[in-house]
Amino acid sequence: LFIHSSVCQMTDLLFVEKDLVSSLKDYIRAEESKLEQIKKWADKLDVLSAAATLDPEAFLGHPVNAFKLMKRLNTEWGELESLVLTDTSHAFISNLTIHRQHFPNDEDQTGAAKALTRLLETYRLDTDTFSSGELPGHSLTASDCFDLGKVAYSEADYYHTELWMIQALKQLDAGGGGAVDAVAVDQGALERALDFTRRLLALDPTHQRANGNLKYFEFQLAKQRKAEESEGEEGEARKRRETRGRPPDYLPERKKYEQLCRGEGIRMTPRRQSRLFCRYHDNNRHPMYVIGPVKQEDEWDRPRILRYHDIVSDAEIERVKELAKPRLRRATISNPVTGVLEPAHYRISKSAWLGAFEHPVVDRINQRIEDVTGLDVTTAEELQVANYGVGGQYEPHFDFRRKDEPDAFEELGTGNRIATWLLYMSDVPAGGATVFTDVGAAVWPKKGTAVFWYNLFPSGEGDDRTRHAACPVLVGNKWVSNKWIHERGQEFRRRCGLRETD
């Protein structure tokens, strides 16, 4: 289902849950009504039985009492039995069964758990930030932290396993425990992994990975101690500090990517900054913009990244979102080896494609892109609309076809992606920046604005400086749409004189 990869589709679950809560309350009221009837009947008989058993013969000597005893035992107790056996849960169970087919699955829960860990890493947060409710919203319980630790453990991410498990223990200990010593964590990684494995098995003896890892950790610990004796503790400790328990897919570029996402490491000298301007742009006196030019801002100089302000209205944005919502599917990437489109862990979003013929607003946006950029969009790809999920991101990538991907876009017959138009359709309170890792640039989402850059040099060669990424969304709901413009049709449209500042 990949529900966790789109906040838009997760919002539907809130209304499903609201309906289920209403249904559950109906069931509770029905049960309470039934129990109230039973209680009244029991109280009445309790008083009657107490009086009758004081002098049974005298009580039954009255013919009315004798008749009513026969009636109760023959009829009324049977009616009570039917009342007790009445199943008032049928409506609730039926409703739950209907909705269950749209529930998230284990993959969604795991994906959402991994997203929280990704946010910890990217934005240098600690587990207290989530557990204490420092971010807007609800806090995490000890049970939640334990479950997050189990997910990290199953992914062999023992560094974050330890962080979440320690947080769970701290909360169970009513806030005790204090800060965790990072050096001690690194030096004692295997010992702690073994300790947490034993604790995990004590709480969950059926945990498959924990059972498999127990002997492995014991063996590795013995091996490490032997190595430390021969090589010295200091060298081993340094090595462990360098790896710091990061997942096996860690890349050197990730550090730069995460820095830029936090707003750190942005490389722009004051001299270059002084040459960035805002201006009114009419695209060489285009008839549409002579009287009402668009607001253009220089975001970056090398490569040149432009932002256009107030380029779409809120009404247009809402209509595009309405068109896209029913068609959102897990976003995919093109496998560079097989060429097959497939989901990837480093792209967490859902997307939909909208053609110009589907609605006038889409056609209008396409025409506006052509008028503003001066590029022909008839050979461009359809408008792609994306909504990001929990910790939604798209790690560093190129939009254009590289030399080692000769078959990319081949079926389109329109050449390489010459330029990218990225439209922000929502504000994002925290996170969600577009960062360019090669040049150290960061562009922050602003609703109704669009950023534009060329992916290719005028020679047709790819510009490696345009390698970019969508940072994880920390707080908020990120909507974007993009237009990939291709080479065909641009032979006499791209201005040869477009130069970057020195």
Short mmCIF file of C-alpha atoms in Angstrom, two decimals:
data_model
loop_
_atom_site.label_atom_id
_atom_site.label_comp_id
_atom_site.label_asym_id
_atom_site.label_seq_id
_atom_site.Cartn_x
_atom_site.Cartn_y
_atom_site.Cartn_z
CA LEU A 1 0.00 0.00 0.00
CA PHE A 2 2.88 2.39 0.83
CA ILE A 3 0.40 4.63 2.69
CA HIS A 4 3.23 6.14 4.76
CA SER A 5 4.78 7.65 1.61
CA SER A 6 2.02 10.29 1.22
CA VAL A 7 0.59 12.56 3.91
CA CYS A 8 -2.40 13.19 1.65
CA GLN A 9 -3.45 9.55 1.72
CA MET A 10 -2.72 9.26 5.43
CA THR A 11 -5.26 12.01 6.09
CA ASP A 12 -7.98 9.65 4.85
CA LEU A 13 -7.00 7.26 7.64
CA LEU A 14 -7.83 9.90 10.24
CA PHE A 15 -11.42 10.01 9.01
CA VAL A 16 -11.53 6.20 8.89
CA GLU A 17 -10.36 6.09 12.50
CA LYS A 18 -12.89 8.77 13.49
CA ASP A 19 -15.68 6.67 11.98
CA LEU A 20 -14.39 3.57 13.81
CA VAL A 21 -14.31 5.46 17.13
CA SER A 22 -17.91 6.56 16.57
CA SER A 23 -18.88 2.97 15.81
CA LEU A 24 -17.00 1.75 18.88
CA LYS A 25 -18.86 4.26 21.08
CA ASP A 26 -22.18 3.01 19.67
CA TYR A 27 -21.14 -0.50 20.64
CA ILE A 28 -20.14 0.63 24.15
CA ARG A 29 -23.50 2.39 24.61
CA ALA A 30 -25.34 -0.76 23.46
CA GLU A 31 -23.33 -2.89 25.90
CA GLU A 32 -23.93 -0.41 28.72
CA SER A 33 -27.68 -0.43 28.00
CA LYS A 34 -27.72 -4.22 28.05
CA LEU A 35 -25.72 -4.37 31.28
CA GLU A 36 -28.02 -1.77 32.85
CA GLN A 37 -31.05 -3.95 32.09
CA ILE A 38 -29.30 -7.00 33.54
CA LYS A 39 -28.23 -5.04 36.62
CA LYS A 40 -31.77 -3.80 37.30
CA TRP A 41 -33.11 -7.35 36.99
CA ALA A 42 -30.36 -8.71 39.27
CA ASP A 43 -30.97 -5.99 41.90
CA LYS A 44 -34.72 -6.68 41.91
CA LEU A 45 -34.20 -10.44 42.35
CA ASP A 46 -31.53 -9.88 45.01
CA VAL A 47 -34.06 -8.06 47.20
CA LEU A 48 -36.79 -10.64 46.45
CA SER A 49 -34.53 -13.65 47.14
CA ALA A 50 -33.27 -12.17 50.39
CA ALA A 51 -36.83 -11.75 51.67
CA ALA A 52 -38.06 -15.13 50.33
CA THR A 53 -35.30 -17.21 51.83
CA LEU A 54 -35.94 -15.88 55.37
CA ASP A 55 -39.03 -18.11 55.55
CA PRO A 56 -39.38 -20.07 52.31
CA GLU A 57 -42.52 -22.00 53.31
CA ALA A 58 -44.39 -18.91 54.41
CA PHE A 59 -43.29 -17.09 51.22
CA LEU A 60 -44.46 -19.88 48.94
CA GLY A 61 -47.61 -20.27 50.98
CA HIS A 62 -48.88 -17.25 49.12
CA PRO A 63 -50.20 -18.45 45.73
CA VAL A 64 -49.04 -15.34 43.86
CA ASN A 65 -45.46 -15.86 45.02
CA ALA A 66 -45.57 -19.51 43.95
CA PHE A 67 -46.91 -18.56 40.50
CA LYS A 68 -44.30 -15.84 40.01
CA LEU A 69 -41.48 -18.25 40.97
CA MET A 70 -42.67 -20.71 38.33
CA LYS A 71 -42.97 -17.92 35.80
CA ARG A 72 -39.52 -16.51 36.51
CA LEU A 73 -37.71 -19.83 36.28
CA ASN A 74 -39.64 -21.04 33.26
CA THR A 75 -39.80 -17.82 31.23
CA GLU A 76 -37.95 -14.83 32.62
CA TRP A 77 -34.58 -16.51 33.22
CA GLY A 78 -34.74 -17.72 29.63
CA GLU A 79 -35.37 -14.15 28.47
CA LEU A 80 -32.41 -13.01 30.57
CA GLU A 81 -30.23 -15.66 28.99
CA SER A 82 -31.20 -14.38 25.53
CA LEU A 83 -30.39 -10.81 26.60
CA VAL A 84 -26.97 -11.85 27.93
CA LEU A 85 -26.22 -13.73 24.70
CA THR A 86 -27.32 -10.84 22.48
CA ASP A 87 -24.33 -9.78 20.34
CA THR A 88 -24.25 -6.00 20.20
CA SER A 89 -20.81 -5.98 18.53
CA HIS A 90 -22.04 -7.02 15.07
CA ALA A 91 -22.27 -3.49 13.62
CA PHE A 92 -18.88 -2.50 15.00
CA ILE A 93 -17.15 -5.67 13.79
CA SER A 94 -18.70 -5.31 10.33
CA ASN A 95 -17.53 -1.70 10.11
CA LEU A 96 -14.05 -2.66 11.28
CA THR A 97 -13.84 -5.47 8.73
CA ILE A 98 -14.83 -3.14 5.89
CA HIS A 99 -12.24 -0.52 6.84
CA ARG A 100 -9.48 -3.00 7.64
CA GLN A 101 -8.74 -3.59 3.96
CA HIS A 102 -7.51 0.03 3.77
CA PHE A 103 -5.37 -0.18 6.92
CA PRO A 104 -1.58 0.29 6.79
CA ASN A 105 0.46 -2.92 6.78
CA ASP A 106 3.71 -3.93 8.47
CA GLU A 107 5.71 -2.24 5.72
CA ASP A 108 3.93 1.05 6.39
CA GLN A 109 4.60 0.85 10.12
CA THR A 110 8.24 -0.01 9.48
CA GLY A 111 8.52 2.80 6.93
CA ALA A 112 7.09 5.35 9.36
CA ALA A 113 9.44 4.12 12.12
CA LYS A 114 12.45 4.40 9.83
CA ALA A 115 11.31 7.92 8.89
CA LEU A 116 11.52 9.05 12.53
CA THR A 117 15.03 7.66 12.75
CA ARG A 118 15.92 9.40 9.47
CA LEU A 119 14.68 12.72 10.89
CA LEU A 120 16.81 12.20 14.02
CA GLU A 121 19.88 11.70 11.85
CA THR A 122 19.27 14.43 9.29
CA TYR A 123 18.30 17.23 11.67
CA ARG A 124 20.52 16.15 14.59
CA LEU A 125 17.62 15.68 16.94
CA ASP A 126 17.61 13.43 19.97
CA THR A 127 15.02 10.90 21.04
CA ASP A 128 13.77 13.29 23.73
CA THR A 129 12.60 15.69 21.00
CA PHE A 130 9.95 13.19 19.91
CA SER A 131 9.33 11.52 23.25
CA SER A 132 8.70 14.72 25.20
CA GLY A 133 6.53 16.30 22.51
CA GLU A 134 8.94 19.19 21.76
CA LEU A 135 7.75 19.01 18.16
CA PRO A 136 4.10 20.05 17.70
CA GLY A 137 1.86 17.06 18.28
CA HIS A 138 1.81 14.02 20.55
CA SER A 139 4.76 12.54 22.41
CA LEU A 140 6.06 8.98 22.24
CA THR A 141 5.43 6.46 25.01
CA ALA A 142 7.97 3.96 26.29
CA SER A 143 6.16 1.32 24.24
CA ASP A 144 6.47 3.47 21.09
CA CYS A 145 10.21 3.91 21.67
CA PHE A 146 10.58 0.17 22.21
CA ASP A 147 8.82 -0.55 18.91
CA LEU A 148 11.04 1.98 17.11
CA GLY A 149 14.07 0.26 18.60
CA LYS A 150 12.84 -3.12 17.37
CA VAL A 151 12.48 -1.77 13.83
CA ALA A 152 16.02 -0.33 13.91
CA TYR A 153 17.27 -3.64 15.29
CA SER A 154 15.58 -5.59 12.49
CA GLU A 155 17.28 -3.29 9.99
CA ALA A 156 20.68 -4.01 11.63
CA ASP A 157 20.91 -0.33 12.63
CA TYR A 158 22.25 -0.97 16.12
CA TYR A 159 23.30 2.62 16.74
CA HIS A 160 19.69 3.83 16.60
CA THR A 161 18.46 0.65 18.27
CA GLU A 162 20.46 1.69 21.29
CA LEU A 163 19.15 5.27 21.26
CA TRP A 164 15.51 4.19 21.11
CA MET A 165 15.92 1.40 23.67
CA ILE A 166 17.67 3.71 26.12
CA GLN A 167 14.87 6.23 25.66
CA ALA A 168 12.31 3.50 26.38
CA LEU A 169 14.18 2.53 29.56
CA LYS A 170 14.45 6.19 30.63
CA GLN A 171 10.70 6.64 30.30
CA LEU A 172 10.00 3.40 32.14
CA ASP A 173 12.29 4.69 34.87
CA ALA A 174 10.15 7.84 35.23
CA GLY A 175 12.61 10.17 33.56
CA GLY A 176 15.79 8.82 35.16
CA GLY A 177 18.96 7.79 33.37
CA GLY A 178 20.42 11.17 32.33
CA ALA A 179 22.35 11.80 29.15
CA VAL A 180 24.05 9.02 27.21
CA ASP A 181 27.81 9.26 26.85
CA ALA A 182 28.49 9.07 23.07
CA VAL A 183 32.05 7.76 23.50
CA ALA A 184 30.89 5.07 25.87
CA VAL A 185 28.21 4.11 23.34
CA ASP A 186 30.80 3.75 20.58
CA GLN A 187 33.30 1.84 22.69
CA GLY A 188 30.69 -0.49 24.06
CA ALA A 189 28.62 -1.00 20.90
CA LEU A 190 28.87 -4.79 20.79
CA GLU A 191 28.47 -5.23 24.54
CA ARG A 192 25.36 -3.04 24.46
CA ALA A 193 24.06 -4.79 21.32
CA LEU A 194 24.40 -8.11 23.14
CA ASP A 195 22.78 -6.66 26.27
CA PHE A 196 19.84 -5.25 24.28
CA THR A 197 19.49 -8.52 22.38
CA ARG A 198 19.10 -10.39 25.67
CA ARG A 199 16.63 -7.78 26.97
CA LEU A 200 14.66 -7.93 23.74
CA LEU A 201 14.44 -11.72 23.92
CA ALA A 202 13.27 -11.48 27.53
CA LEU A 203 10.38 -9.27 26.40
CA ASP A 204 9.79 -10.93 23.04
CA PRO A 205 11.22 -14.51 22.99
CA THR A 206 9.89 -15.13 19.45
CA HIS A 207 11.80 -12.24 17.83
CA GLN A 208 13.44 -14.04 14.91
CA ARG A 209 16.37 -11.70 14.28
CA ALA A 210 17.22 -11.41 17.97
CA ASN A 211 17.45 -15.20 18.32
CA GLY A 212 19.71 -15.37 15.28
CA ASN A 213 21.93 -12.53 16.48
CA LEU A 214 22.52 -13.72 20.03
CA LYS A 215 25.31 -16.20 19.15
CA TYR A 216 26.62 -13.89 16.44
CA PHE A 217 27.15 -11.04 18.91
CA GLU A 218 28.75 -13.35 21.44
CA PHE A 219 31.17 -14.57 18.75
CA GLN A 220 31.90 -11.05 17.48
CA LEU A 221 32.49 -9.78 21.01
CA ALA A 222 35.05 -12.51 21.70
CA LYS A 223 36.69 -11.76 18.33
CA GLN A 224 36.82 -8.02 19.08
CA ARG A 225 38.41 -8.52 22.47
CA LYS A 226 41.08 -10.68 20.91
CA ALA A 227 41.74 -8.03 18.24
CA GLU A 228 41.95 -5.28 20.87
CA GLU A 229 44.61 -7.23 22.71
CA SER A 230 46.76 -7.39 19.58
CA GLU A 231 46.05 -4.00 18.00
CA GLY A 232 45.35 -1.86 21.04
CA GLU A 233 42.15 -0.35 22.33
CA GLU A 234 42.72 3.11 20.90
CA GLY A 235 42.82 2.06 17.23
CA GLU A 236 39.70 -0.04 17.55
CA ALA A 237 37.82 2.68 19.42
CA ARG A 238 38.73 5.20 16.70
CA LYS A 239 37.52 2.84 14.00
CA ARG A 240 34.21 2.34 15.76
CA ARG A 241 33.80 6.07 16.26
CA GLU A 242 34.28 6.63 12.53
CA THR A 243 31.62 4.10 11.55
CA ARG A 244 29.39 5.09 14.53
CA GLY A 245 26.98 2.30 13.78
CA ARG A 246 25.65 3.93 10.61
CA PRO A 247 23.65 1.80 8.18
CA PRO A 248 25.52 0.01 5.39
CA ASP A 249 24.11 2.35 2.70
CA TYR A 250 25.93 5.33 4.23
CA LEU A 251 27.64 7.51 1.61
CA PRO A 252 30.14 10.37 2.09
CA GLU A 253 27.72 12.67 0.23
CA ARG A 254 25.11 12.08 2.89
CA LYS A 255 26.97 14.27 5.38
CA LYS A 256 26.88 17.22 2.98
CA TYR A 257 23.26 16.51 2.10
CA GLU A 258 22.19 16.45 5.76
CA GLN A 259 24.17 19.62 6.52
CA LEU A 260 22.41 21.51 3.75
CA CYS A 261 19.03 20.21 4.95
CA ARG A 262 19.78 21.79 8.33
CA GLY A 263 20.75 25.06 6.64
CA GLU A 264 24.45 24.48 7.31
CA GLY A 265 27.38 24.46 4.86
CA ILE A 266 25.73 26.76 2.30
CA ARG A 267 28.63 28.06 0.18
CA MET A 268 27.97 31.58 -1.07
CA THR A 269 30.60 34.32 -0.74
CA PRO A 270 29.52 37.91 -0.03
CA ARG A 271 30.90 38.94 -3.43
CA ARG A 272 28.72 36.42 -5.23
CA GLN A 273 25.76 37.17 -2.96
CA SER A 274 25.95 40.86 -3.93
CA ARG A 275 25.36 39.89 -7.56
CA LEU A 276 22.06 38.12 -6.90
CA PHE A 277 19.05 40.31 -7.62
CA CYS A 278 15.26 40.40 -7.75
CA ARG A 279 13.65 41.84 -10.86
CA TYR A 280 10.46 42.05 -12.90
CA HIS A 281 10.72 39.63 -15.81
CA ASP A 282 8.78 39.92 -19.08
CA ASN A 283 10.83 37.37 -21.11
CA ASN A 284 11.95 39.85 -23.80
CA ARG A 285 8.64 41.73 -23.78
CA HIS A 286 6.44 38.68 -24.13
CA PRO A 287 2.87 39.90 -24.86
CA MET A 288 1.54 38.16 -21.75
CA TYR A 289 3.99 39.91 -19.41
CA VAL A 290 4.67 43.38 -20.84
CA ILE A 291 2.02 44.98 -18.63
CA GLY A 292 2.17 42.45 -15.78
CA PRO A 293 5.71 41.00 -15.57
CA VAL A 294 6.48 38.17 -13.19
CA LYS A 295 8.68 38.54 -10.12
CA GLN A 296 12.01 36.78 -10.68
CA GLU A 297 14.66 36.21 -8.00
CA ASP A 298 18.21 34.85 -8.30
CA GLU A 299 18.52 31.95 -5.85
CA TRP A 300 21.98 30.83 -7.02
CA ASP A 301 24.54 31.87 -9.58
CA ARG A 302 26.53 28.76 -10.58
CA PRO A 303 24.47 26.96 -11.77
CA ARG A 304 21.88 29.65 -12.25
CA ILE A 305 18.76 28.85 -10.22
CA LEU A 306 15.83 31.23 -10.56
CA ARG A 307 12.72 31.54 -8.40
CA TYR A 308 9.45 32.97 -9.74
CA HIS A 309 7.12 34.40 -7.11
CA ASP A 310 3.30 34.29 -7.16
CA ILE A 311 3.46 32.24 -10.34
CA VAL A 312 0.26 30.26 -9.56
CA SER A 313 -2.82 31.09 -7.49
CA ASP A 314 -4.12 29.17 -4.47
CA ALA A 315 -7.20 28.20 -6.51
CA GLU A 316 -5.02 26.70 -9.26
CA ILE A 317 -2.98 24.80 -6.69
CA GLU A 318 -6.10 23.33 -5.07
CA ARG A 319 -7.49 22.22 -8.41
CA VAL A 320 -4.21 20.50 -9.34
CA LYS A 321 -4.19 18.72 -5.97
CA GLU A 322 -7.82 17.62 -6.44
CA LEU A 323 -6.96 16.17 -9.84
CA ALA A 324 -3.90 14.37 -8.51
CA LYS A 325 -5.19 12.92 -5.22
CA PRO A 326 -7.18 9.96 -6.64
CA ARG A 327 -4.22 8.95 -8.81
CA LEU A 328 -1.34 9.19 -6.36
CA ARG A 329 0.93 6.16 -6.56
CA ARG A 330 4.25 5.37 -4.88
CA ALA A 331 6.95 7.39 -6.67
CA THR A 332 9.48 5.29 -8.56
CA ILE A 333 12.98 5.63 -9.95
CA SER A 334 14.47 4.20 -13.13
CA ASN A 335 16.84 1.36 -12.27
CA PRO A 336 20.12 2.36 -14.00
CA VAL A 337 20.91 -1.29 -14.75
CA THR A 338 17.56 -2.71 -15.87
CA GLY A 339 15.74 0.50 -16.83
CA VAL A 340 12.68 -0.78 -14.92
CA LEU A 341 10.69 1.70 -12.82
CA GLU A 342 10.73 0.61 -9.20
CA PRO A 343 10.21 2.13 -5.72
CA ALA A 344 13.31 3.01 -3.71
CA HIS A 345 13.97 3.60 -0.01
CA TYR A 346 15.55 6.96 -0.82
CA ARG A 347 12.44 8.36 -2.50
CA ILE A 348 9.53 8.58 -0.07
CA SER A 349 6.57 10.19 -1.83
CA LYS A 350 3.59 9.47 -4.05
CA SER A 351 3.07 11.06 -7.43
CA ALA A 352 0.55 11.43 -10.24
CA TRP A 353 0.91 12.61 -13.83
CA LEU A 354 -1.47 15.18 -15.32
CA GLY A 355 -1.83 15.86 -19.05
CA ALA A 356 -2.70 19.27 -20.49
CA PHE A 357 -5.87 17.83 -22.04
CA GLU A 358 -7.27 16.75 -18.66
CA HIS A 359 -8.18 20.17 -17.31
CA PRO A 360 -7.80 23.80 -18.41
CA VAL A 361 -5.78 24.63 -15.29
CA VAL A 362 -3.08 22.11 -16.27
CA ASP A 363 -2.98 23.48 -19.80
CA ARG A 364 -2.78 27.00 -18.37
CA ILE A 365 0.17 26.13 -16.11
CA ASN A 366 2.00 24.45 -18.99
CA GLN A 367 1.52 27.52 -21.17
CA ARG A 368 2.73 29.77 -18.36
CA ILE A 369 5.93 27.69 -18.02
CA GLU A 370 6.56 28.09 -21.75
CA ASP A 371 5.87 31.83 -21.69
CA VAL A 372 8.12 32.48 -18.68
CA THR A 373 11.05 30.24 -19.67
CA GLY A 374 10.84 30.68 -23.42
CA LEU A 375 11.15 26.91 -23.87
CA ASP A 376 8.80 24.70 -25.88
CA VAL A 377 6.81 22.44 -23.55
CA THR A 378 5.10 20.39 -26.27
CA THR A 379 7.94 17.85 -26.00
CA ALA A 380 8.09 18.06 -22.20
CA GLU A 381 6.85 15.33 -19.89
CA GLU A 382 3.43 15.65 -18.30
CA LEU A 383 3.09 17.66 -15.11
CA GLN A 384 4.16 15.42 -12.24
CA VAL A 385 2.46 16.15 -8.90
CA ALA A 386 4.07 14.75 -5.74
CA ASN A 387 3.03 14.56 -2.10
CA TYR A 388 5.64 13.55 0.47
CA GLY A 389 4.98 11.17 3.34
CA VAL A 390 6.38 10.71 6.86
CA GLY A 391 9.91 12.10 6.70
CA GLY A 392 9.35 12.30 2.93
CA GLN A 393 12.50 12.81 0.91
CA TYR A 394 14.31 12.17 -2.37
CA GLU A 395 18.03 11.69 -1.87
CA PRO A 396 20.66 13.27 -4.20
CA HIS A 397 20.08 12.56 -7.88
CA PHE A 398 20.33 14.05 -11.37
CA ASP A 399 17.29 14.87 -13.48
CA PHE A 400 19.17 14.45 -16.77
CA ARG A 401 20.35 11.28 -18.46
CA ARG A 402 23.99 10.43 -17.75
CA LYS A 403 26.36 8.82 -20.21
CA ASP A 404 26.08 5.49 -18.38
CA GLU A 405 22.29 5.52 -18.96
CA PRO A 406 22.01 5.53 -22.77
CA ASP A 407 18.49 4.08 -22.76
CA ALA A 408 16.92 6.61 -20.36
CA PHE A 409 14.07 8.58 -22.02
CA GLU A 410 14.78 6.69 -25.26
CA GLU A 411 11.12 5.71 -25.65
CA LEU A 412 10.08 9.38 -25.51
CA GLY A 413 12.16 10.30 -28.54
CA THR A 414 12.56 13.87 -27.26
CA GLY A 415 16.19 13.84 -26.14
CA ASN A 416 17.54 14.58 -22.69
CA ARG A 417 15.98 16.69 -19.94
CA ILE A 418 17.33 20.15 -20.72
CA ALA A 419 15.66 21.96 -17.82
CA THR A 420 13.59 21.48 -14.66
CA TRP A 421 10.65 23.57 -13.43
CA LEU A 422 9.78 22.84 -9.79
CA LEU A 423 6.58 24.37 -8.38
CA TYR A 424 6.02 24.51 -4.62
CA MET A 425 2.34 23.97 -3.86
CA SER A 426 2.53 24.22 -0.06
CA ASP A 427 4.52 25.87 2.67
CA VAL A 428 6.55 23.52 4.87
CA PRO A 429 6.98 24.63 8.52
CA ALA A 430 10.20 22.60 9.03
CA GLY A 431 12.44 20.70 6.64
CA GLY A 432 11.64 19.85 3.02
CA ALA A 433 14.28 22.07 1.35
CA THR A 434 15.63 21.42 -2.15
CA VAL A 435 19.41 21.22 -1.83
CA PHE A 436 22.16 21.08 -4.46
CA THR A 437 24.90 18.98 -2.90
CA ASP A 438 27.66 19.68 -5.43
CA VAL A 439 27.58 23.48 -5.00
CA GLY A 440 26.24 23.79 -1.45
CA ALA A 441 22.95 25.51 -2.31
CA ALA A 442 19.60 25.24 -0.52
CA VAL A 443 16.19 26.45 -1.72
CA TRP A 444 13.31 26.49 0.76
CA PRO A 445 9.67 25.74 -0.18
CA LYS A 446 7.34 28.69 -0.52
CA LYS A 447 3.78 28.15 -1.68
CA GLY A 448 2.98 29.63 -5.09
CA THR A 449 6.62 29.96 -6.17
CA ALA A 450 8.59 27.94 -8.71
CA VAL A 451 12.31 27.40 -9.20
CA PHE A 452 13.89 26.81 -12.59
CA TRP A 453 17.32 25.64 -13.73
CA TYR A 454 19.03 24.15 -16.78
CA ASN A 455 20.27 20.57 -16.41
CA LEU A 456 22.40 20.73 -19.57
CA PHE A 457 25.07 23.10 -20.79
CA PRO A 458 24.42 24.74 -24.23
CA SER A 459 26.69 22.02 -25.65
CA GLY A 460 24.22 19.35 -24.53
CA GLU A 461 26.57 17.99 -21.86
CA GLY A 462 25.05 17.31 -18.45
CA ASP A 463 25.75 19.85 -15.70
CA ASP A 464 26.85 17.82 -12.67
CA ARG A 465 26.37 20.88 -10.46
CA THR A 466 22.59 20.33 -10.70
CA ARG A 467 22.73 17.19 -8.56
CA HIS A 468 20.00 17.86 -6.03
CA ALA A 469 17.79 16.33 -3.37
CA ALA A 470 14.52 16.86 -1.52
CA CYS A 471 15.23 17.00 2.22
CA PRO A 472 13.06 15.01 4.66
CA VAL A 473 9.91 16.82 5.79
CA LEU A 474 10.24 17.35 9.54
CA VAL A 475 6.88 19.05 10.15
CA GLY A 476 4.18 19.74 7.58
CA ASN A 477 2.67 18.46 4.36
CA LYS A 478 4.80 19.02 1.27
CA TRP A 479 3.18 19.26 -2.18
CA VAL A 480 5.20 19.99 -5.32
CA SER A 481 4.75 19.62 -9.05
CA ASN A 482 7.47 19.57 -11.66
CA LYS A 483 7.87 19.84 -15.39
CA TRP A 484 10.82 18.19 -17.09
CA ILE A 485 11.52 19.99 -20.34
CA HIS A 486 13.32 18.04 -23.08
CA GLU A 487 15.82 19.02 -25.77
CA ARG A 488 13.61 18.57 -28.84
CA GLY A 489 11.97 21.82 -29.83
CA GLN A 490 14.53 24.00 -28.04
CA GLU A 491 17.03 24.31 -30.92
CA PHE A 492 16.31 28.02 -31.45
CA ARG A 493 14.81 28.86 -28.05
CA ARG A 494 17.60 28.68 -25.48
CA ARG A 495 19.46 31.96 -25.46
CA CYS A 496 23.13 31.45 -26.26
CA GLY A 497 23.94 34.61 -24.35
CA LEU A 498 22.62 33.28 -21.02
CA ARG A 499 25.71 33.51 -18.83
CA GLU A 500 26.38 32.88 -15.18
CA THR A 501 28.01 35.53 -13.06
CA ASP A 502 31.72 35.20 -12.34
#
